[in-house]
Structures are given as C-alpha cells and as structure tokens.
mmCIF file of C-alpha atoms in Angstrom:
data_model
loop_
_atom_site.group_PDB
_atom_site.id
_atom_site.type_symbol
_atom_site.label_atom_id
_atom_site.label_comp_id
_atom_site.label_asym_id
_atom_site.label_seq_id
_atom_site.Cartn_x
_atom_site.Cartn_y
_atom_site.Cartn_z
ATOM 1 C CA UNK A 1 -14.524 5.738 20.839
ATOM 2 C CA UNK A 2 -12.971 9.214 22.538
ATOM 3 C CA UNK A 3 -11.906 6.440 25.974
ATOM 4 C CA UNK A 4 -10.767 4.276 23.419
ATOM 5 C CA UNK A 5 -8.015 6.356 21.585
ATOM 6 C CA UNK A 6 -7.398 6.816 25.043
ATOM 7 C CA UNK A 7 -6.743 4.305 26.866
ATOM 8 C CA UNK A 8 -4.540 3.397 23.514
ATOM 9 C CA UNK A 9 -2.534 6.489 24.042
ATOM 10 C CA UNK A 10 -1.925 6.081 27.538
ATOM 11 C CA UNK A 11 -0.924 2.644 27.028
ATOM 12 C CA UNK A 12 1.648 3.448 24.499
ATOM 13 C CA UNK A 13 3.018 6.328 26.532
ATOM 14 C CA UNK A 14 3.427 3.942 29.349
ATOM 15 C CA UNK A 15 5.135 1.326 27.119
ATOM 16 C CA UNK A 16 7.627 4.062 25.522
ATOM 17 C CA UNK A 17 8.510 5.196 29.375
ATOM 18 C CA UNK A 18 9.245 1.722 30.729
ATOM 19 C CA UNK A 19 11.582 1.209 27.867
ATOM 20 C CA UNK A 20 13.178 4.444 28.120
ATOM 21 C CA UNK A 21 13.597 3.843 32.002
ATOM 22 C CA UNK A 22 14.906 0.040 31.476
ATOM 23 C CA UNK A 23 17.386 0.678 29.080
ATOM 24 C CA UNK A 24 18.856 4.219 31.035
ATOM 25 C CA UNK A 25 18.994 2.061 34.225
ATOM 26 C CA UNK A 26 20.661 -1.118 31.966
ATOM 27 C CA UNK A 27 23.073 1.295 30.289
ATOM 28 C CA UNK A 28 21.683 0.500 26.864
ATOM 29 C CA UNK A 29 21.804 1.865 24.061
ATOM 30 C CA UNK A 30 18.249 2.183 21.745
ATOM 31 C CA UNK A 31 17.948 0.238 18.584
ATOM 32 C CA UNK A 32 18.238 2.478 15.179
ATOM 33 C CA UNK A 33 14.955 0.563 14.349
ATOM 34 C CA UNK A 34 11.501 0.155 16.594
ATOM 35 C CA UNK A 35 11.430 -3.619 16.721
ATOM 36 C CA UNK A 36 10.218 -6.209 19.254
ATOM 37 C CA UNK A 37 12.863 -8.822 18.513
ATOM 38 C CA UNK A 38 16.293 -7.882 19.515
ATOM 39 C CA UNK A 39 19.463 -9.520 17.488
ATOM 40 C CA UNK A 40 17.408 -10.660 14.904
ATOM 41 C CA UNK A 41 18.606 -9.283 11.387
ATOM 42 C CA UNK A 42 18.413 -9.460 7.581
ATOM 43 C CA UNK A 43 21.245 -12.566 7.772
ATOM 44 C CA UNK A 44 18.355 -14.619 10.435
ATOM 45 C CA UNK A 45 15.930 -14.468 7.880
ATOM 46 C CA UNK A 46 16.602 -17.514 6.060
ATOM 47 C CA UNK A 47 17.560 -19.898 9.133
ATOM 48 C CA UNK A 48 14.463 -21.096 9.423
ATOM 49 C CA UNK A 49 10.497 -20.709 9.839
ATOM 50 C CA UNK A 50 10.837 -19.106 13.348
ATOM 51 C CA UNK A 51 13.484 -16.579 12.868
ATOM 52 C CA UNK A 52 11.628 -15.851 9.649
ATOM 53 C CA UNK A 53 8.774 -14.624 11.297
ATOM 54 C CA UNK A 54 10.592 -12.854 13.621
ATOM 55 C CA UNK A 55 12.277 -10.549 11.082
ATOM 56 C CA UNK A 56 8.916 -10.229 9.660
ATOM 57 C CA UNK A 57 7.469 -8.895 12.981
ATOM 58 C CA UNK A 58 10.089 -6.627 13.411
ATOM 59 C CA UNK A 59 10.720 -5.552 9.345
ATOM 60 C CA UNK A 60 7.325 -6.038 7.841
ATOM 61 C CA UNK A 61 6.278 -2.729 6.993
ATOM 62 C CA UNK A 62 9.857 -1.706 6.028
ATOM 63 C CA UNK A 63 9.733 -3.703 3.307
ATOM 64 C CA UNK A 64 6.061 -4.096 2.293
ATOM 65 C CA UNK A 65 5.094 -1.072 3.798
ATOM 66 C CA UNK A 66 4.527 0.335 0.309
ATOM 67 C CA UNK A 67 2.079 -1.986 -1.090
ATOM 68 C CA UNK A 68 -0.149 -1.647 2.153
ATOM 69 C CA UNK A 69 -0.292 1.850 1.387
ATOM 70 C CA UNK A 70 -1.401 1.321 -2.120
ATOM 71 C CA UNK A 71 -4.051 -1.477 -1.058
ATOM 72 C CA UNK A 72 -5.260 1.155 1.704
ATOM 73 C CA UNK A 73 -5.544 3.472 -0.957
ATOM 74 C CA UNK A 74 -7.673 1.001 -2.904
ATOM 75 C CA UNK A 75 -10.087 0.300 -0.197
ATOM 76 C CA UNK A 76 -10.631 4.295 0.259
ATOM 77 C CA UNK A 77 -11.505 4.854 -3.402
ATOM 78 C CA UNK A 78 -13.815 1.556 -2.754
ATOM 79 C CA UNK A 79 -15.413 2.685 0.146
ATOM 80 C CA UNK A 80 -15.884 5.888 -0.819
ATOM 81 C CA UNK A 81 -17.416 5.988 -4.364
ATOM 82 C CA UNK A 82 -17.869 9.902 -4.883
ATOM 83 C CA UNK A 83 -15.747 13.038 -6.147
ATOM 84 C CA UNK A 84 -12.820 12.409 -3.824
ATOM 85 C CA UNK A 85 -12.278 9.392 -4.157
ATOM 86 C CA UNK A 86 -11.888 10.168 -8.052
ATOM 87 C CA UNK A 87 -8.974 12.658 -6.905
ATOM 88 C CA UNK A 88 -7.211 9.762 -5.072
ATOM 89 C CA UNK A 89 -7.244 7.713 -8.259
ATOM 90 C CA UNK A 90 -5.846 9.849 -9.911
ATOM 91 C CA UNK A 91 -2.843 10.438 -7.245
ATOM 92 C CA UNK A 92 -2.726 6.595 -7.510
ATOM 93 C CA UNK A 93 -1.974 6.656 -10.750
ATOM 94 C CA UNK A 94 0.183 9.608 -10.430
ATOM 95 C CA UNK A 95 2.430 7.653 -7.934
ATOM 96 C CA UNK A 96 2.570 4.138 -9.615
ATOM 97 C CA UNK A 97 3.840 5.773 -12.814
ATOM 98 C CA UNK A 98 6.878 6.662 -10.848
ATOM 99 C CA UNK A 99 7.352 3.138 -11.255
ATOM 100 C CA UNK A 100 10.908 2.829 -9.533
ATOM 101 C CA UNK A 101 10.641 2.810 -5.993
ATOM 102 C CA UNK A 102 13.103 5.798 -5.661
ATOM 103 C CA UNK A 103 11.117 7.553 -7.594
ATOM 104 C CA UNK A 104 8.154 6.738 -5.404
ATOM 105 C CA UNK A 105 9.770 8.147 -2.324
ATOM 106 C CA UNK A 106 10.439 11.124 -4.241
ATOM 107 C CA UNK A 107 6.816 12.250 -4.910
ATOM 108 C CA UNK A 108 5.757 10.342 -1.803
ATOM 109 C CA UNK A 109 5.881 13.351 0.513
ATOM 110 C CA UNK A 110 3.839 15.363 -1.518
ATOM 111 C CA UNK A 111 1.370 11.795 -1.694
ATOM 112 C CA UNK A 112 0.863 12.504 2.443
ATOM 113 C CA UNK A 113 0.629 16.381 2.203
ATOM 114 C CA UNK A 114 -2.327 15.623 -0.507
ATOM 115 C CA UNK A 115 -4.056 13.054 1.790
ATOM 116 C CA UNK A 116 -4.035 15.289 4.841
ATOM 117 C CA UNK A 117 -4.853 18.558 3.275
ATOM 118 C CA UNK A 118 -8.001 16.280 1.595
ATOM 119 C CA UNK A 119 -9.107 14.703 4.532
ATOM 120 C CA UNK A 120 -8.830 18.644 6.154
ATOM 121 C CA UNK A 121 -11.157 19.959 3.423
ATOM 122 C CA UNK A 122 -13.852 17.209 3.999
ATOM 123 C CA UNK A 123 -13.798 17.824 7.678
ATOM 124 C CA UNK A 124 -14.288 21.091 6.381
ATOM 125 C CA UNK A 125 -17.161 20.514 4.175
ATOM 126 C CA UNK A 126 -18.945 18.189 7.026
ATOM 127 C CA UNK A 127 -18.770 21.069 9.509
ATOM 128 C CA UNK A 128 -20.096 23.456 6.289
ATOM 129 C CA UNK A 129 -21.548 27.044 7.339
ATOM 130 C CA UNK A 130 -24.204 27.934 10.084
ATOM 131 C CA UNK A 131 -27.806 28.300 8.741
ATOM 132 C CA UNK A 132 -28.189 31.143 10.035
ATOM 133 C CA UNK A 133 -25.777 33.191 7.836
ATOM 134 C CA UNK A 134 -26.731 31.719 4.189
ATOM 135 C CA UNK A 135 -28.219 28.925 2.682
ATOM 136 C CA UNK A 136 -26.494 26.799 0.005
ATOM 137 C CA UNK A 137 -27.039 27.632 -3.936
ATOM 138 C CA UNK A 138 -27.443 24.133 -4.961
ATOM 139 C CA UNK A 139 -30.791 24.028 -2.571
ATOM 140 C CA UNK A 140 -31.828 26.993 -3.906
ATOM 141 C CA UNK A 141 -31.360 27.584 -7.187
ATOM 142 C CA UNK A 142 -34.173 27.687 -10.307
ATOM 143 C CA UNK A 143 -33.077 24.027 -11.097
ATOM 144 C CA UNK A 144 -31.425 22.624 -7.617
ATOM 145 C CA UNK A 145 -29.062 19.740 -7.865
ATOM 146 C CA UNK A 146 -30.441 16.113 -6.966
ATOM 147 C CA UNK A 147 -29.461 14.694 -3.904
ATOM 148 C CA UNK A 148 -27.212 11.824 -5.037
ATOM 149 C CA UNK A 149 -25.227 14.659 -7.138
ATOM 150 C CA UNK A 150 -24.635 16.706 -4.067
ATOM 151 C CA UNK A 151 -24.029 13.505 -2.329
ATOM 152 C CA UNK A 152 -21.458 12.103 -5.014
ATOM 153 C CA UNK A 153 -19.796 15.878 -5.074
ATOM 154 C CA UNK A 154 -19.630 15.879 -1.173
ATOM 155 C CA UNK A 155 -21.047 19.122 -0.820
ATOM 156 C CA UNK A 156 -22.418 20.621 2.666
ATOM 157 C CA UNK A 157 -26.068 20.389 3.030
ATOM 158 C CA UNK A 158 -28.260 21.385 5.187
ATOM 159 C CA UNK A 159 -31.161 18.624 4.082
ATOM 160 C CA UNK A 160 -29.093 15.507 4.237
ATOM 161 C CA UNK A 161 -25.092 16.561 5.515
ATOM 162 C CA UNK A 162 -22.380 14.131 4.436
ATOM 163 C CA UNK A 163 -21.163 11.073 5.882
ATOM 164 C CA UNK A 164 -18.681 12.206 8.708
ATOM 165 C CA UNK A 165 -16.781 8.377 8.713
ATOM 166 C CA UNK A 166 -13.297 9.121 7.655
ATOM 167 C CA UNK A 167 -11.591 5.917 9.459
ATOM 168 C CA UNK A 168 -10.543 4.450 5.712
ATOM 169 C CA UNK A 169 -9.069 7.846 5.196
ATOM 170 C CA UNK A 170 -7.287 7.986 8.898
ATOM 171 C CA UNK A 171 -6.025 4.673 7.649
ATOM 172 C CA UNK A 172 -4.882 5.763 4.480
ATOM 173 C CA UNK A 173 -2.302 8.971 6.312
ATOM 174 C CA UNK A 174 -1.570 6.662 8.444
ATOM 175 C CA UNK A 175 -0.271 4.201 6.702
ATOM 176 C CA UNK A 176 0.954 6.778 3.717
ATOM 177 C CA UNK A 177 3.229 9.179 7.119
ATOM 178 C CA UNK A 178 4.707 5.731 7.907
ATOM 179 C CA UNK A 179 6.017 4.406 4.583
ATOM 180 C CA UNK A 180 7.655 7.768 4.448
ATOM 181 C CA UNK A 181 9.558 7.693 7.355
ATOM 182 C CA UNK A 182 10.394 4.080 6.260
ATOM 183 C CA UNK A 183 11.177 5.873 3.145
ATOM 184 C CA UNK A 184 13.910 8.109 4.844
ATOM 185 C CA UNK A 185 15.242 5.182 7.188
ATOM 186 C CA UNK A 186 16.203 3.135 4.300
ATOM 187 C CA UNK A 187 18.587 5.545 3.662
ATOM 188 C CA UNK A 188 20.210 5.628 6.766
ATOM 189 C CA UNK A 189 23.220 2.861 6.722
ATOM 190 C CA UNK A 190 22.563 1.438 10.449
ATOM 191 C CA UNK A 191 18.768 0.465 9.057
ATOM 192 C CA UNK A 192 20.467 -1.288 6.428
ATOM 193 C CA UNK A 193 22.472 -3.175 7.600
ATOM 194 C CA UNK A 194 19.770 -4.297 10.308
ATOM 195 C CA UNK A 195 16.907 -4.814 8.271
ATOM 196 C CA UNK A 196 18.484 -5.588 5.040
ATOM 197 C CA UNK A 197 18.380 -2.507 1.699
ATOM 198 C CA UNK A 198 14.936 -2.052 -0.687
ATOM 199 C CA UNK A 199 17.193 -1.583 -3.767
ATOM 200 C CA UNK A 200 15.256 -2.739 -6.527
ATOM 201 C CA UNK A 201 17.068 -5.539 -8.708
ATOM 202 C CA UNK A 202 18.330 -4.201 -12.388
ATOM 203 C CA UNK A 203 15.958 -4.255 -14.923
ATOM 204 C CA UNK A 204 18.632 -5.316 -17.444
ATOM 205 C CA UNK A 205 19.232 -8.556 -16.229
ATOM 206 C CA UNK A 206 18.550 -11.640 -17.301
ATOM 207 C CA UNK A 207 16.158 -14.398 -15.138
ATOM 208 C CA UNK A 208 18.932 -17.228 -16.189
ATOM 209 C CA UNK A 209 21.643 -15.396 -14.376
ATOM 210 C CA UNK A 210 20.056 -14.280 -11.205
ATOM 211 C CA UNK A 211 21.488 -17.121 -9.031
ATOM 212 C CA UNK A 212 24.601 -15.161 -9.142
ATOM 213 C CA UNK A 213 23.339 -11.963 -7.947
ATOM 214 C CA UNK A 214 21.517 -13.874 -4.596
ATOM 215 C CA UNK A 215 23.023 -13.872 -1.699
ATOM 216 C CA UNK A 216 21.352 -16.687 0.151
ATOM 217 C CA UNK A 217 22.037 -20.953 -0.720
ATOM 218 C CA UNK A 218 19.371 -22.397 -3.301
ATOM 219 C CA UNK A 219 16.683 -23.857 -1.362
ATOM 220 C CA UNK A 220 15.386 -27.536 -2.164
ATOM 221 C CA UNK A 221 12.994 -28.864 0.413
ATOM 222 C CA UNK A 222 15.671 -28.552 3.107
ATOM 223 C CA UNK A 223 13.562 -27.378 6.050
ATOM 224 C CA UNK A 224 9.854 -26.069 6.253
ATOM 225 C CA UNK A 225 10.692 -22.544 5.344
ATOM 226 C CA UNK A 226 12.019 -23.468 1.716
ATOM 227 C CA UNK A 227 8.773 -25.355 1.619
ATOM 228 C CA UNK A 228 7.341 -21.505 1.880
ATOM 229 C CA UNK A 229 9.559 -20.146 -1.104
ATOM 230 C CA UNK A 230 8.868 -23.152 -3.189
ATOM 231 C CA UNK A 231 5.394 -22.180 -3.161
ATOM 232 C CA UNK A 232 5.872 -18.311 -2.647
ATOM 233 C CA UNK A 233 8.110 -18.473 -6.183
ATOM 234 C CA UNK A 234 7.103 -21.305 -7.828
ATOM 235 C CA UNK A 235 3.185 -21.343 -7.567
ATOM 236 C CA UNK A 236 2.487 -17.540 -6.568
ATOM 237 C CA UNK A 237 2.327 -16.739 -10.380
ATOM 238 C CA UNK A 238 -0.684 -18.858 -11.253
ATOM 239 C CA UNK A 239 -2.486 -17.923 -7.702
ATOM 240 C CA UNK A 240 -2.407 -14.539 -9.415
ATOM 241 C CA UNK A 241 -3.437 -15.379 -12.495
ATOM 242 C CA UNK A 242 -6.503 -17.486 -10.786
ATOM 243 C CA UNK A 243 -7.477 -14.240 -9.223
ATOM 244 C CA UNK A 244 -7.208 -12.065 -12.198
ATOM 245 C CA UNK A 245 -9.556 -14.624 -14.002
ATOM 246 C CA UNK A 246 -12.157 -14.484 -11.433
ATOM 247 C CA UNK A 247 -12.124 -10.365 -11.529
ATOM 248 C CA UNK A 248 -12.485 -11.033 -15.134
ATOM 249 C CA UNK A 249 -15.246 -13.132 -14.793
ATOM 250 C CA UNK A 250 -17.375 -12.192 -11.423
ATOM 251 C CA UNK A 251 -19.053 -9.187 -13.853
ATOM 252 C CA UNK A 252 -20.105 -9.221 -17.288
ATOM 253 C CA UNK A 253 -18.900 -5.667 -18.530
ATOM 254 C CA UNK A 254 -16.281 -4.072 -21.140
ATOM 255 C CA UNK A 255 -13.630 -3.836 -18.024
ATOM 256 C CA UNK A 256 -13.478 -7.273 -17.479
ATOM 257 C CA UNK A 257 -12.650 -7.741 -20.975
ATOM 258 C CA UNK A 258 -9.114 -6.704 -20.661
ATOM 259 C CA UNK A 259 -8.634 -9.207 -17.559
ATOM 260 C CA UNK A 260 -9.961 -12.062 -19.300
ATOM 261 C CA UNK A 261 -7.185 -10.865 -22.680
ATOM 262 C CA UNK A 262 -4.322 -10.527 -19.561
ATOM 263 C CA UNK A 263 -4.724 -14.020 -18.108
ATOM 264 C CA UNK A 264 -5.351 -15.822 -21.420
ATOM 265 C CA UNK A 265 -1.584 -13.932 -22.018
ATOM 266 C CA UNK A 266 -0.101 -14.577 -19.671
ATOM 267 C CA UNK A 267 -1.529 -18.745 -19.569
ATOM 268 C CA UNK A 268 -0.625 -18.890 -23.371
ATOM 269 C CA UNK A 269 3.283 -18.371 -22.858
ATOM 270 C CA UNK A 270 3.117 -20.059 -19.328
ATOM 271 C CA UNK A 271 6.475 -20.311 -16.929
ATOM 272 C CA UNK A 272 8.382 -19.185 -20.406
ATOM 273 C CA UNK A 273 6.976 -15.514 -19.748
ATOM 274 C CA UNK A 274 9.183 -15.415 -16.032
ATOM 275 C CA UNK A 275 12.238 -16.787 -18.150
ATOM 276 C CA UNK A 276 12.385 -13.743 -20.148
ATOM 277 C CA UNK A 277 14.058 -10.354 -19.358
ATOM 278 C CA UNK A 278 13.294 -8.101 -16.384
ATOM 279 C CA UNK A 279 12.486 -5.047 -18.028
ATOM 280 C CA UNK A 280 9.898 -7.693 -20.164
ATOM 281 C CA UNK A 281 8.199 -8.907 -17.246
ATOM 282 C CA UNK A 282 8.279 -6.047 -15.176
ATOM 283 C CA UNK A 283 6.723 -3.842 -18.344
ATOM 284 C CA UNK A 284 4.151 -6.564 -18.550
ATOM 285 C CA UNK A 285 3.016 -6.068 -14.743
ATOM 286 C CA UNK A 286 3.196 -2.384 -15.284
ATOM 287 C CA UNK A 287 0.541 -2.567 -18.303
ATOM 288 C CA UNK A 288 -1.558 -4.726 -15.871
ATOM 289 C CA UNK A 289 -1.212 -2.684 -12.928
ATOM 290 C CA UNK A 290 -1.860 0.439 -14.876
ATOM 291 C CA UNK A 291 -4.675 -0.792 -16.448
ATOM 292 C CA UNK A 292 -6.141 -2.006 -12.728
ATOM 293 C CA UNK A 293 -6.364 1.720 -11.833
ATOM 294 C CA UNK A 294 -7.900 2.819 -14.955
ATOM 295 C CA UNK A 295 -10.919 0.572 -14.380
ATOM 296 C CA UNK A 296 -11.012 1.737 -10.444
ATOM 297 C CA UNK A 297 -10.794 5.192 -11.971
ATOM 298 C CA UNK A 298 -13.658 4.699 -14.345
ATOM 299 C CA UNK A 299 -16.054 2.895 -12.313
ATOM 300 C CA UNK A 300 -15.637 5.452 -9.969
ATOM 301 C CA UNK A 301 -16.480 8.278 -12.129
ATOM 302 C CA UNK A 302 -19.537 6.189 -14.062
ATOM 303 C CA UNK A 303 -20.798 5.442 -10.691
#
C-alpha cells in the first residue's frame, strides 16, 4: 500500500512538472481552474452530449462536489457503526440545517477541522499507551466493561485493540478539504465565469415563471442530450420516490414508517406538488432529508 501512495505521488509530481515546463516553454498562461479540457465552459454545456461531458469532467465536483461529501459522510457513519460515527451524525445534521448553500460554506471549514482533529484522536486511541506503564480501567475494574461496549466506544485495549482502517474516513477529509476550496473558488469571478456560479435559485419564486429566469432554449427532443434532461427533470422525481418506497419497505421497523407516510405524500398530490412554490417544495425535501439523518442517527446509537 506504502509503494502504492507512491508511485501515485510520483506520478502526479511528474504530471504537475511537465505542465509547468510545457506551458513556461509555450508562453502560456495557467487556467484559474484545474481542468483537463481546455476552452470548454459553462456556455458548451448545452451544445450537445459530448461537450456536456466534457464540462462535466472538468466541473463535476465544483458543482456536485457538495453532495459527494455528504454521501461520503453517509457511508462513514455506515461503515463505522460505533461512538464516532454518532458524532458525525450529528455534524451532519449540524451542516444540513444550514440549509442554504452559503450558509454551508460558512460552517464548512469548521466541518474539515472536526473531521481531521477526529480522525487524529482515533489514530490516537489505536496507538493507546504502552503496557508497560498502566493498564486500562475498563479491564480492570470490579465490574469491567464488555467487549462490544469498549468496542462500540472505541476505546484502547490491550485484549482486542480497535480496528486501525480509516480509508472511509481519509475519504471523507478528502473529499470535505476539496469542497472547501471549491467553496472559496466560487467566489472568485474568473471561476465563474468559466465554470458557470452555484447561486441557489430564490425560494420565492414561482415554478410557472421559471422559464424566464433560464438562460438556456427549452429543450424538446432536439438532439440526444435533451433526451437526458427530459428524463433527468421529467422522470427523476418518481425514480426517487421508487427508492424511498423500497427503504420504506426492505425492513419492517417504526423508521420505515415515516418513508412509507413520505412517498404515499408525495404520490397522492403527484406532478401538482413540483407546480407549487419553491420555498413549498424545497421545505418538503428539507423535512425528508432531515428526517433521513434522524433515522441514520438513531440506528446508530440503538445499534
């Protein structure tokens, strides 16, 4: 693994210097962005399939860079299933109350200084204290703690030490230290005009008026790519609600309940629920979403 990172990191430094020595001998200037497609821009994006996918190779994470993060974070509170991973529910939750994606970038620094400094106490807690020196209460005590406890609680043992595998975490500051430097990039006016702006739409408007406030032609089976948004706008709605009705029924249990109540909801008012004003919708989704990491919050602490 060690001759694996690398190799990787020799590679990229290799990469970075034959750029940096191609464009000083071309005269040219860097790009304000790391992309791999040059000239391609927010205005290419709706030309076509293949200049769509371009922009998404070069943009991708600037502008969905956010929900990886929160799926990453998912999959660590999934994957890990003990004490921690109950503190990183709850900084879930902390962050998706923000709700605005402003407000998100605010509070998102302080999201990456609370995954490091947790991943730095649990490499902390795996390395734990020499036997030699003392031994640990919870071994030792009148009444000692069960092993799954100290397991669930992450605690240093000497008997059975904890799991060491902290790739889903690695993933997680990743991921979390790149969406904030996309965070302060969309800020900058030379990324915006390159890659296109994440302002969010206003919540005050109203669905039957948005045609005015888009900048790109209506699309109606013209080429393959408004094929894509036909199904990406029109159908993505009940794909969700599909999946939100099998989480509700996969597992018999009092959390499943309240998917089961959302997609009946949501299938009861049909395409009239998407007609209705943004702040509706979007305080619709938040209830949902919010409700999402209550139950990964709970099953996580019943566990």
């Amino acid at each position: 693994n060690h001759l694996m990172v690398l190799g990787l990191l020799v590679f990229e430094a290799t990469v970075h210097r034959h750029q940096l020595y191609y464009r000083l001998h071309n005269d040219l200037k860097p790009p304000p962005f790391s992309i791999i497609f040059q000239g391609i821009t927010r205005q290419h994006l709706d030309h076509g399939i293949l200049p769509c996918i371009k922009y998404f190779i070069n943009f991708f994470y600037y502008k969905f860079g956010l929900e990886i993060s929160l799926i990453v974070a998912v999959n660590v509170i999934g994957q890990r299933m003990d004490f921690y991973a109950l503190f990183h529910s709850c900084a879930l939750l902390a962050v998706l109350s923000r709700r605005r994606r402003k407000a998100v970038g605010e509070v998102w620094p302080k999201y990456c200084c609370f995954t490091a400094g947790l991943m730095v106490l649990q490499y902390l807690l795996c390395i734990g204290i020499p036997p030699a020196l003392c031994v640990y209460p919870w071994r030792t005590a009148l009444e000692p703690l069960t092993s799954n406890v100290i397991k669930w609680f992450y605690m240093p043992d000497f008997a059975m030490r904890p799991d060491p595998m902290f790739i889903f975490d690695h993933l997680l500051l990743l991921c979390s230290s790149l969406q904030w430097q996309v965070f302060e990039e969309e800020n900058r006016a030379a990324v915006r005009l390159l890659a296109g702006d994440n302002v969010e739409i206003s919540r005050s408007l109203d669905p039957c008026s948005f045609n005015q406030f888009i900048p790109v032609d209506n699309f109606l089976h013209c080429c393959y790519l408004d094929m894509v948004k036909v199904f990406v706008f029109s159908y993505f709605f009940w794909l969700v609600l599909c999946l939100i009705f099998i989480t509700g029924t996969t597992r018999i249990n009092i959390f499943c309940l309240g998917y089961l109540v959302a997609c009946f909801y949501f299938m009861l008012f049909g395409g009239s629920v998407l007609m209705q004003p943004v702040r509706y919708i979007l305080r619709l989704w938040d209830w949902l979403i919010g409700y999402t990491c209550f139950v990964i919050a709970m099953k996580n602490l019943l566990s």
